Coordinates of C-alpha atoms in Angstrom, one line a residue:
M1 CA -0.9 -50.2 -14.1
N2 CA -4.1 -48.5 -13.7
W3 CA -3.7 -45.7 -15.8
K4 CA -8.0 -45.0 -15.5
P5 CA -7.1 -42.1 -12.2
I6 CA -3.6 -41.4 -13.6
L7 CA -6.1 -40.2 -16.7
L8 CA -8.5 -38.5 -14.6
F9 CA -6.3 -36.6 -13.5
V10 CA -4.4 -34.6 -15.9
L11 CA -7.7 -34.0 -17.9
L12 CA -9.2 -32.6 -14.9
L13 CA -6.4 -30.9 -13.7
P14 CA -6.7 -27.8 -16.2
M15 CA -10.3 -26.9 -14.5
V16 CA -7.9 -26.6 -11.7
F17 CA -6.8 -22.8 -13.3
V18 CA -9.2 -22.0 -15.0
Y19 CA -9.2 -17.7 -14.2
V20 CA -12.7 -17.1 -12.3
P21 CA -12.9 -12.7 -11.9
Q22 CA -12.9 -11.0 -8.9
S23 CA -14.4 -8.1 -8.2
Y24 CA -11.8 -5.0 -8.7
A25 CA -10.8 -4.5 -4.9
H26 CA -7.7 -2.9 -3.1
A27 CA -6.6 -5.9 -0.8
T28 CA -6.2 -5.1 2.7
D29 CA -3.3 -6.4 5.0
N30 CA -5.3 -7.9 8.0
S31 CA -1.7 -7.6 9.7
F32 CA -1.3 -4.6 12.6
L33 CA 1.3 -4.0 15.2
V34 CA -0.5 -2.4 18.6
Y35 CA 0.6 0.0 20.7
Y36 CA -1.2 0.6 23.9
H37 CA -0.4 2.2 27.2
K38 CA -2.6 3.5 29.7
Y39 CA -1.2 6.1 33.1
S40 CA -3.1 7.8 35.8
S41 CA -1.1 9.8 38.1
F42 CA -3.1 11.3 41.7
L43 CA -0.7 13.2 44.2
R44 CA -3.3 13.8 47.4
E45 CA -2.4 16.1 50.9
S46 CA -4.6 15.8 53.3
S47 CA -3.9 18.0 56.8
M48 CA -6.1 18.0 59.9
G49 CA -4.6 20.5 62.8
I50 CA -1.1 19.0 63.7
F51 CA -1.8 16.0 61.3
N52 CA -0.6 16.1 57.8
S53 CA 0.2 13.3 55.2
E54 CA 0.9 13.3 51.2
M55 CA 0.1 10.1 49.5
Y56 CA 1.3 9.9 45.4
K57 CA -0.5 6.6 43.4
V58 CA 0.8 5.9 39.7
S59 CA -0.5 2.9 37.9
N60 CA 0.7 1.9 34.0
E61 CA -1.0 -1.0 31.6
T62 CA 1.7 -1.1 28.5
Y63 CA 1.3 -3.4 25.5
I64 CA 3.2 -4.3 22.3
G65 CA 1.9 -6.9 20.3
N66 CA -0.7 -7.6 16.8
S67 CA -3.6 -8.5 19.0
S68 CA -6.8 -7.4 19.4
H69 CA -8.2 -8.4 22.0
V70 CA -5.2 -9.5 24.4
E71 CA -5.0 -10.2 28.9
I72 CA -2.9 -7.3 30.1
K73 CA -1.4 -6.4 34.0
K74 CA -1.9 -2.8 35.3
Y75 CA 0.7 -2.0 37.9
T76 CA 0.6 0.8 40.7
T77 CA 2.5 2.3 42.8
V78 CA 2.0 4.3 46.3
Y79 CA 4.5 6.0 47.5
Y80 CA 4.1 7.8 51.2
L81 CA 5.8 11.6 51.0
T82 CA 7.5 13.4 53.2
S83 CA 8.8 17.3 51.8
T84 CA 11.4 18.9 53.3
G85 CA 13.2 22.1 52.6
V86 CA 13.1 23.4 48.7
E87 CA 17.0 23.2 47.4
Q88 CA 18.3 24.4 43.8
I89 CA 18.6 21.6 41.1
S90 CA 20.0 21.7 37.7
G91 CA 21.1 19.0 34.9
T92 CA 20.2 18.6 31.7
V93 CA 16.9 16.9 29.5
N94 CA 17.7 15.5 26.3
I95 CA 14.5 13.9 24.6
T96 CA 14.1 11.9 20.6
I97 CA 11.6 11.6 18.7
S98 CA 11.4 9.1 16.2
R99 CA 8.8 8.8 12.8
N100 CA 7.9 5.8 14.5
N101 CA 6.0 7.9 17.5
S102 CA 8.7 6.2 19.7
I103 CA 9.7 9.0 22.9
S104 CA 13.3 8.4 24.4
I105 CA 14.0 11.0 27.6
Y106 CA 17.0 11.1 29.8
S107 CA 16.5 14.0 32.8
S108 CA 19.5 14.4 35.0
L109 CA 17.0 15.8 37.5
P110 CA 15.0 13.9 39.6
Y111 CA 11.2 14.1 41.0
L112 CA 10.2 13.8 37.3
S113 CA 6.5 12.5 37.8
R114 CA 4.6 13.0 34.2
V115 CA 5.1 13.1 30.4
I116 CA 2.7 15.2 28.9
V117 CA 2.8 15.7 25.2
E118 CA 0.6 18.4 23.2
S119 CA 0.7 18.0 19.5
S120 CA -2.0 19.7 17.3
G121 CA -5.1 19.8 19.7
I122 CA -4.1 16.3 21.6
T123 CA -2.8 16.4 24.6
E124 CA -1.7 12.9 25.9
L125 CA -0.3 11.8 29.2
A126 CA 2.4 9.8 27.7
W127 CA 3.8 8.2 30.8
S128 CA 3.6 8.6 34.6
G129 CA 6.0 7.9 37.8
L130 CA 8.5 8.7 39.9
T131 CA 12.6 8.6 39.1
T132 CA 15.1 10.1 42.5
S133 CA 18.0 10.3 40.2
S134 CA 19.0 10.5 37.0
S135 CA 16.9 8.0 34.5
T136 CA 16.1 7.8 31.4
I137 CA 12.4 7.0 30.1
N138 CA 10.9 5.2 27.1
T139 CA 8.1 5.3 25.9
F140 CA 5.5 7.0 22.7
A141 CA 2.7 9.2 21.4
Y142 CA 1.5 10.6 18.7
T143 CA 2.7 13.7 17.1
N144 CA 1.6 15.5 13.9
S145 CA 4.8 17.5 12.9
S146 CA 5.7 20.1 15.9
S147 CA 5.2 19.1 19.5
Q148 CA 5.4 20.5 22.7
I149 CA 6.5 17.9 26.0
I150 CA 5.7 19.2 28.8
L151 CA 7.9 17.3 31.8
Q152 CA 6.2 17.9 35.7
F153 CA 8.3 17.3 38.2
L154 CA 7.1 16.6 42.6
N155 CA 7.0 19.7 44.0
G156 CA 5.9 18.8 47.5
T157 CA 2.3 19.1 47.4
S158 CA 2.7 20.1 43.3
F159 CA 4.0 20.0 40.1
T160 CA 6.3 22.5 37.9
N161 CA 6.3 21.9 35.1
I162 CA 8.8 22.4 32.3
S163 CA 8.0 23.0 28.4
I164 CA 9.8 21.9 25.3
N165 CA 9.4 23.0 22.0
I166 CA 9.4 20.0 19.3
S167 CA 9.8 20.7 15.3
K168 CA 9.2 16.9 13.7
Y169 CA 11.8 14.1 14.6
G170 CA 15.2 14.0 16.2
T171 CA 17.3 15.3 19.5
F172 CA 16.8 17.9 21.6
T173 CA 18.3 19.1 25.0
K174 CA 17.4 21.9 27.5
Q175 CA 19.3 22.9 30.3
I176 CA 17.2 23.6 33.2
S177 CA 17.5 24.8 36.6
V178 CA 14.4 24.9 39.0
N179 CA 13.6 25.2 43.4
L180 CA 12.1 21.8 44.0
A181 CA 11.0 20.6 47.5
K182 CA 13.0 17.4 48.7
V183 CA 11.4 14.1 48.3
K184 CA 11.6 11.3 51.5
I185 CA 9.5 8.4 50.1
S186 CA 8.6 6.9 53.7
N187 CA 6.7 3.6 52.1
E188 CA 5.5 2.0 49.0
I189 CA 3.0 -0.1 47.7
I190 CA 3.1 -2.1 45.1
Y191 CA 1.0 -4.2 43.7
S192 CA -0.7 -5.7 40.3
T193 CA -4.4 -6.6 38.9
T194 CA -5.3 -8.1 35.1
E195 CA -7.1 -5.9 32.6
Y196 CA -8.1 -6.4 28.9
L197 CA -7.9 -4.5 26.2
N198 CA -10.0 -4.8 22.8
V199 CA -8.5 -2.4 19.7
Q200 CA -11.4 -2.1 17.7
L201 CA -10.9 0.0 14.5
P202 CA -13.2 2.7 13.5
R203 CA -15.9 3.0 10.4
R204 CA -15.1 5.5 8.4
Y205 CA -17.7 8.4 7.7
T206 CA -19.5 6.7 10.3
P207 CA -20.2 8.7 14.0
L208 CA -18.1 6.7 16.3
V209 CA -18.5 5.3 20.3
Q210 CA -15.4 6.1 22.7
S211 CA -14.9 4.9 26.5
F212 CA -12.9 4.5 28.5
Y213 CA -12.7 2.9 32.8
V214 CA -12.1 4.5 35.7
N215 CA -11.5 1.6 38.8
G216 CA -13.9 -0.5 36.7
T217 CA -16.9 2.2 35.4
N218 CA -17.2 2.8 31.5
I219 CA -16.7 6.1 31.1
S220 CA -18.1 6.9 27.1
S221 CA -18.6 9.5 24.8
Q222 CA -20.4 10.2 21.2
S223 CA -17.9 11.6 18.5
N224 CA -19.4 15.3 17.7
G225 CA -19.4 13.9 14.0
Y226 CA -16.1 14.0 12.1
I227 CA -13.7 16.2 10.1
V228 CA -11.7 15.2 6.9
T229 CA -8.2 16.7 7.2
K230 CA -4.2 15.6 6.5
A231 CA -2.1 14.4 9.6
Y232 CA 0.8 12.8 9.6
F233 CA 1.9 9.0 10.2
N234 CA 5.0 7.2 11.0
G235 CA 6.7 10.2 9.4
S236 CA 4.3 10.9 5.8
I237 CA 1.5 13.3 5.5
L238 CA -2.1 11.4 4.8
P239 CA -5.2 11.4 4.5
A240 CA -7.4 11.1 7.6
I241 CA -10.5 11.0 9.3
E242 CA -10.6 12.5 13.6
W243 CA -13.2 11.6 15.8
K244 CA -13.5 13.9 18.7
G245 CA -15.6 13.5 21.8
L246 CA -16.3 14.5 25.4
G247 CA -17.2 11.8 28.3
I248 CA -18.6 13.5 31.5
G249 CA -18.0 10.2 34.9
N250 CA -20.0 11.5 37.5
N251 CA -19.7 10.4 41.1
L252 CA -16.4 8.7 41.0
D253 CA -14.0 7.5 43.4
I254 CA -10.4 8.6 42.7
M255 CA -8.8 7.2 46.9
E256 CA -11.4 8.6 49.1
M257 CA -13.0 11.4 46.0
R258 CA -15.9 11.4 44.9
G259 CA -16.4 14.1 41.8
S260 CA -17.0 14.9 38.3
L261 CA -14.6 14.1 35.6
D262 CA -14.3 15.4 32.1
F263 CA -12.3 12.9 29.5
N264 CA -11.3 14.7 26.5
F265 CA -11.7 11.8 22.9
T266 CA -9.9 12.0 19.9
T267 CA -9.9 9.4 17.2
L268 CA -8.0 9.4 14.4
E269 CA -7.8 7.4 11.0
F270 CA -5.1 7.5 8.3
Y271 CA -5.5 6.1 4.9
G272 CA -3.3 5.0 2.1
I273 CA -2.9 4.2 -1.3
N274 CA -6.4 3.5 -2.8
G275 CA -8.4 4.5 0.9
S276 CA -6.1 1.2 2.6
V277 CA -6.4 1.8 6.3
V278 CA -2.7 2.5 7.0
G279 CA -3.0 3.2 11.4
Y280 CA -4.5 4.4 13.5
V281 CA -4.1 6.8 16.8
H282 CA -7.0 6.9 19.6
N283 CA -6.7 9.2 23.1
V284 CA -8.3 9.2 26.3
Y285 CA -7.2 12.9 28.3
S286 CA -8.6 13.8 31.7
Y287 CA -7.5 16.0 33.9
F288 CA -8.3 16.8 37.6
S289 CA -7.0 19.9 40.6
S290 CA -9.4 20.7 43.2
P291 CA -8.0 22.4 46.6
N292 CA -10.2 22.1 49.5
I293 CA -9.5 24.2 52.4
S294 CA -11.3 25.1 55.5
L295 CA -10.9 27.1 58.5
F296 CA -9.1 22.9 60.5
S297 CA -8.5 21.1 57.5
R298 CA -6.5 21.1 53.9
F299 CA -7.4 18.5 51.6
I300 CA -6.0 18.9 47.9
V301 CA -6.5 16.7 44.7
N302 CA -4.6 16.4 41.3
Y303 CA -5.5 13.6 39.4
E304 CA -4.4 13.1 35.9
S305 CA -5.2 10.1 33.6
G306 CA -4.3 8.8 30.3
E307 CA -4.6 6.4 27.3
T308 CA -3.2 5.7 24.1
I309 CA -3.4 3.5 21.1
I310 CA -1.9 3.4 18.1
V311 CA -2.1 0.6 15.9
Y312 CA 0.1 0.2 12.4
V313 CA -1.7 -1.6 9.4
S314 CA 0.3 -3.6 7.8
S315 CA -0.9 -1.3 4.1
D316 CA 0.9 0.5 1.1
Y317 CA 1.1 4.0 1.6
V318 CA 3.7 7.1 0.0
T319 CA 6.5 8.6 1.5
S320 CA 6.9 11.7 -0.7
H321 CA 4.8 14.5 -0.4
P322 CA 1.9 15.2 -2.9
Y323 CA 2.2 16.9 -5.9
N324 CA -1.3 18.2 -5.5
Q325 CA -4.9 17.3 -3.5
V326 CA -8.1 18.1 -3.3
Y327 CA -10.9 18.5 -1.0
F328 CA -14.5 18.3 -2.5
T329 CA -17.5 17.1 -0.9
Y330 CA -20.1 14.3 -3.0
N331 CA -24.0 14.9 -1.7
G332 CA -21.9 16.3 1.7
V333 CA -19.6 14.5 2.5
P334 CA -16.2 16.0 2.6
I335 CA -13.1 13.4 0.5
L336 CA -9.4 14.5 0.5
V337 CA -8.0 12.9 -2.0
M338 CA -4.0 13.4 -3.0
Q339 CA -2.3 12.8 -6.1
F340 CA 1.0 11.2 -6.5
N341 CA 2.6 10.8 -9.8
N342 CA 1.3 6.9 -10.5
S343 CA -0.6 6.7 -7.3
V344 CA -3.1 8.4 -4.8
E345 CA -4.3 8.2 -1.2
S346 CA -8.1 9.0 -0.5
S347 CA -10.0 9.3 2.9
A348 CA -12.4 6.8 0.8
N349 CA -12.1 4.1 -0.3
I350 CA -11.1 3.7 -4.1
T351 CA -11.6 0.2 -6.2
I352 CA -10.8 2.1 -9.6
F353 CA -7.6 4.2 -10.6
H354 CA -6.5 4.7 -14.3
K355 CA -5.5 7.2 -16.0
V356 CA -7.0 9.2 -19.0
I357 CA -7.2 11.7 -21.6
V358 CA -9.3 14.9 -21.7
N359 CA -8.3 17.4 -24.2
N360 CA -5.0 16.6 -24.7
E361 CA -4.7 16.8 -20.8
H362 CA -3.6 14.1 -18.6
A363 CA -6.4 13.2 -16.0
N364 CA -6.5 10.6 -12.8
L365 CA -10.4 8.6 -13.1
I366 CA -11.5 7.8 -9.6
N367 CA -14.0 5.2 -8.1
L368 CA -14.5 5.6 -5.1
R369 CA -16.7 3.6 -2.6
I370 CA -18.5 5.7 0.8
N371 CA -19.6 3.0 3.0
S372 CA -22.3 1.4 0.5
T373 CA -22.3 4.2 -2.1
S374 CA -19.6 3.9 -5.7
F375 CA -19.1 6.9 -7.9
Y376 CA -16.9 8.0 -10.7
I377 CA -15.1 11.6 -11.0
V378 CA -12.0 12.8 -13.4
I379 CA -9.6 14.6 -11.6
I380 CA -8.6 17.5 -14.6
N381 CA -5.7 20.6 -13.7
N382 CA -6.5 19.4 -9.8
Q383 CA -10.3 20.3 -10.6
V384 CA -13.1 18.1 -10.1
H385 CA -15.9 16.9 -12.1
N386 CA -18.6 14.0 -12.1
V387 CA -18.9 11.2 -13.9
A388 CA -21.9 9.5 -14.3
L389 CA -21.9 5.1 -14.5
V390 CA -24.6 4.5 -17.9
H391 CA -26.4 1.6 -18.9
A392 CA -25.1 1.1 -21.8
I393 CA -27.5 -1.0 -25.2
V394 CA -24.9 -3.9 -26.4
K395 CA -25.3 -5.5 -29.8
E396 CA -23.0 -8.1 -30.6
T397 CA -22.5 -7.3 -34.9
N398 CA -20.3 -8.3 -37.6
I399 CA -18.0 -4.9 -38.7
N400 CA -16.3 -4.6 -42.6
I401 CA -13.6 -2.1 -42.8
S402 CA -11.0 -1.7 -45.9
G403 CA -12.3 -5.2 -46.9
K404 CA -11.6 -7.1 -44.0
A405 CA -14.7 -8.5 -40.9
Y406 CA -14.4 -8.0 -37.7
L407 CA -16.6 -9.3 -34.2
A408 CA -17.6 -5.9 -32.5
Q409 CA -20.4 -4.9 -30.4
K410 CA -22.4 -1.8 -31.2
I411 CA -23.3 0.3 -27.3
E412 CA -25.8 2.8 -27.2
I413 CA -25.7 5.4 -24.5
N414 CA -27.6 8.7 -24.0
Q415 CA -26.3 10.8 -21.5
S416 CA -24.3 14.2 -21.7
G417 CA -21.3 14.4 -19.6
Y418 CA -18.5 13.0 -18.8
V419 CA -19.4 9.4 -18.9
V420 CA -18.3 5.5 -17.5
F421 CA -20.1 2.8 -19.3
N422 CA -18.8 -1.1 -19.4
V423 CA -19.4 -4.1 -21.4
T424 CA -18.6 -7.1 -21.4
A425 CA -15.3 -8.6 -22.8
L426 CA -15.7 -10.9 -26.2
G427 CA -12.0 -11.0 -26.4
N428 CA -8.1 -9.8 -25.5
A429 CA -7.2 -7.3 -28.4
F430 CA -9.9 -5.0 -29.5
T431 CA -10.4 -1.4 -30.2
V432 CA -13.1 1.4 -29.3
F433 CA -14.6 4.1 -31.4
K434 CA -17.3 6.4 -30.8
I435 CA -19.2 7.3 -34.2
I436 CA -19.4 11.3 -34.9
N437 CA -21.8 12.9 -38.2
N438 CA -21.2 9.2 -39.5
T439 CA -17.4 8.4 -39.1
Y440 CA -15.9 7.0 -36.8
I441 CA -13.2 8.6 -34.2
K442 CA -10.6 6.3 -32.5
L443 CA -10.8 6.8 -28.7
N444 CA -7.1 7.4 -27.2
S445 CA -6.8 3.7 -25.6
T446 CA -5.5 5.1 -22.1
N447 CA -9.5 5.8 -22.0
Y448 CA -10.6 3.0 -22.4
F449 CA -9.3 -0.3 -20.6
E450 CA -10.3 -3.6 -19.1
I451 CA -10.8 -5.0 -15.7
N452 CA -11.9 -8.7 -15.1
G453 CA -13.5 -9.3 -18.1
K454 CA -14.9 -5.8 -18.6
I455 CA -13.9 -2.7 -21.1
V456 CA -14.0 0.5 -19.5
V457 CA -14.9 2.9 -21.2
F458 CA -14.7 6.8 -20.5
D459 CA -15.4 9.5 -22.5
D460 CA -16.9 13.0 -22.4
P461 CA -20.0 11.5 -24.8
S462 CA -21.1 10.5 -27.8
N463 CA -24.5 8.5 -28.2
T464 CA -22.8 5.2 -29.7
Y465 CA -20.2 3.5 -30.0
L466 CA -17.9 0.5 -31.1
V467 CA -15.7 -2.0 -29.6
V468 CA -13.3 -3.6 -32.5
Y469 CA -12.2 -7.5 -31.7
G470 CA -8.5 -7.8 -33.8
Y471 CA -8.8 -4.5 -35.2
T472 CA -5.0 -2.8 -35.5
S473 CA -4.8 0.9 -35.8
P474 CA -2.9 1.8 -39.4
S475 CA -1.1 4.0 -37.0
S476 CA 1.0 2.6 -33.8
S477 CA 0.6 6.2 -32.0
S478 CA -1.8 5.7 -28.8
S479 CA -2.5 9.6 -28.9
S480 CA -6.5 11.3 -29.8
S481 CA -7.1 11.6 -33.5
S482 CA -7.7 15.0 -34.1
T483 CA -8.6 14.0 -37.7
P484 CA -11.7 12.3 -37.5
Q485 CA -10.5 8.7 -39.1
S486 CA -13.0 7.3 -41.8
V487 CA -13.5 3.8 -42.6
T488 CA -14.8 1.9 -45.3
S489 CA -17.1 0.0 -43.2
S490 CA -21.2 -2.4 -43.1
I491 CA -22.1 -3.7 -40.0
S492 CA -24.5 -6.3 -39.7
S493 CA -26.3 -7.1 -36.1
T494 CA -25.8 -10.6 -35.6
S495 CA -26.7 -11.1 -31.3
S496 CA -28.5 -9.0 -29.0
T497 CA -26.7 -10.9 -25.7
P498 CA -23.1 -10.6 -25.3
I499 CA -20.9 -14.0 -24.9
S500 CA -20.2 -14.1 -21.3
N501 CA -16.6 -16.0 -20.2
Y502 CA -18.6 -18.1 -18.1
Y503 CA -20.4 -19.8 -21.4
Y504 CA -16.8 -20.3 -22.8
I505 CA -15.9 -21.7 -19.5
A506 CA -18.6 -23.8 -19.1
I507 CA -18.2 -25.1 -22.9
I508 CA -14.8 -26.5 -21.9
V509 CA -15.9 -27.8 -18.9
I510 CA -18.7 -29.7 -20.4
I511 CA -16.2 -31.0 -23.8
I512 CA -13.3 -32.7 -20.8
L513 CA -15.9 -34.2 -18.7
A514 CA -17.3 -36.0 -22.2
I515 CA -13.9 -37.2 -23.2
V516 CA -13.2 -38.7 -19.5
L517 CA -16.3 -40.5 -19.9
I518 CA -15.7 -41.7 -23.2
I519 CA -12.6 -43.3 -22.0
L520 CA -13.5 -44.4 -19.1
R521 CA -16.3 -46.6 -20.5
R522 CA -13.5 -47.9 -23.4
K523 CA -11.6 -49.3 -20.5

């Protein structure tokens, strides 16, 4: 048997599993689920002399899936109606709203034509159609805590509104008695066309262009800036950014009517642990009602349209309420941070979150990123303090403590206020001291940590620090020493350049290759 390939594989196998440090960031799962619908509802009455016609047209597009670019069907129904005498109709309406934004509506009354949801300044057309008897409608809409649901019943050439106030989630019942015109469908036309759905998540802290299609015409709007807020999503209160805008469609052709329509755009993006994107809501709403009455004719139009996209992203978030939330600005940019026992959520990306101790108080050290800008803060007693990331001058040394020699790094900085600095780790076990008046004071072990081969140190600074490798403190306590800890030591400079982990890896690789070549030559 030829052992050369096997031996070569065995010797090279450790190289495959050599750990290569990666940048520290919250991993984002790209899986998502899209809920989409678009409804329009158009009622027209026209009369000239003895001739009269009433037409009601509805269309809908719906999609539920995990594709952001998809072809969908648009279904349109045109009803030609005849209204007769008015009758009093009594019945029951049951509405169930779930945490996942699904809505189920049962109505024992006929002629239900539109379902409108109003919540926190957002108006949504959640459904349109026409029922002729008792029915159940299943749809979805974004609701932020409390909301109002408006049921519009067709009443001859107009609509009658029934409003129901909803507080969060659950089932709500209302008894209704209303006078409605009897409606007879004289003709019904159904057809379908193909449309395209393109879902794109907004880029946080930047303006947003939003668009809506009406009969092939694209209505777009530049958002009027953004606001940082908090809002409910999937039953939990989360940091969010909201964009609002207004689009105007001029000279639009909607069922033989030409005119201008205003479209209100609202987009919300929600953020979970470490600022990861949890979800996204996009809504467009437009309403138009205009009578045109003259001596010989009458032309009445009532138009309403709406589009809603809800995207659920597979990211982690906390379902309980935060114990504290802080709102602050950095270089004029508003930021919201929600604090929990073991995590934080934020409207900005968080690349580092670490618990620290400041003056015997628990605090949170956070590195935030807004687009290309990264910075540190520390939150102490619900107050936000800036933390400077400083460049440290590092020299490798040997230090003698209590008669024993240790490898160490001597670090010099020049900064006031809270600081963070980092050095390349030379080993796994280490202790950090700061030097004040020639006395070594051991830092609280929670105030320094290692990430991807870097030792990160947070402090209210001194000018000189030591990272000592292999040193074990006489005390097992992790709290800060209130009394300066004196040690007998001598320091001698050995190098001005830290040894990199990559250097060790390179040496191992060279040794393995040399062994392989020697063995192959002997064979």
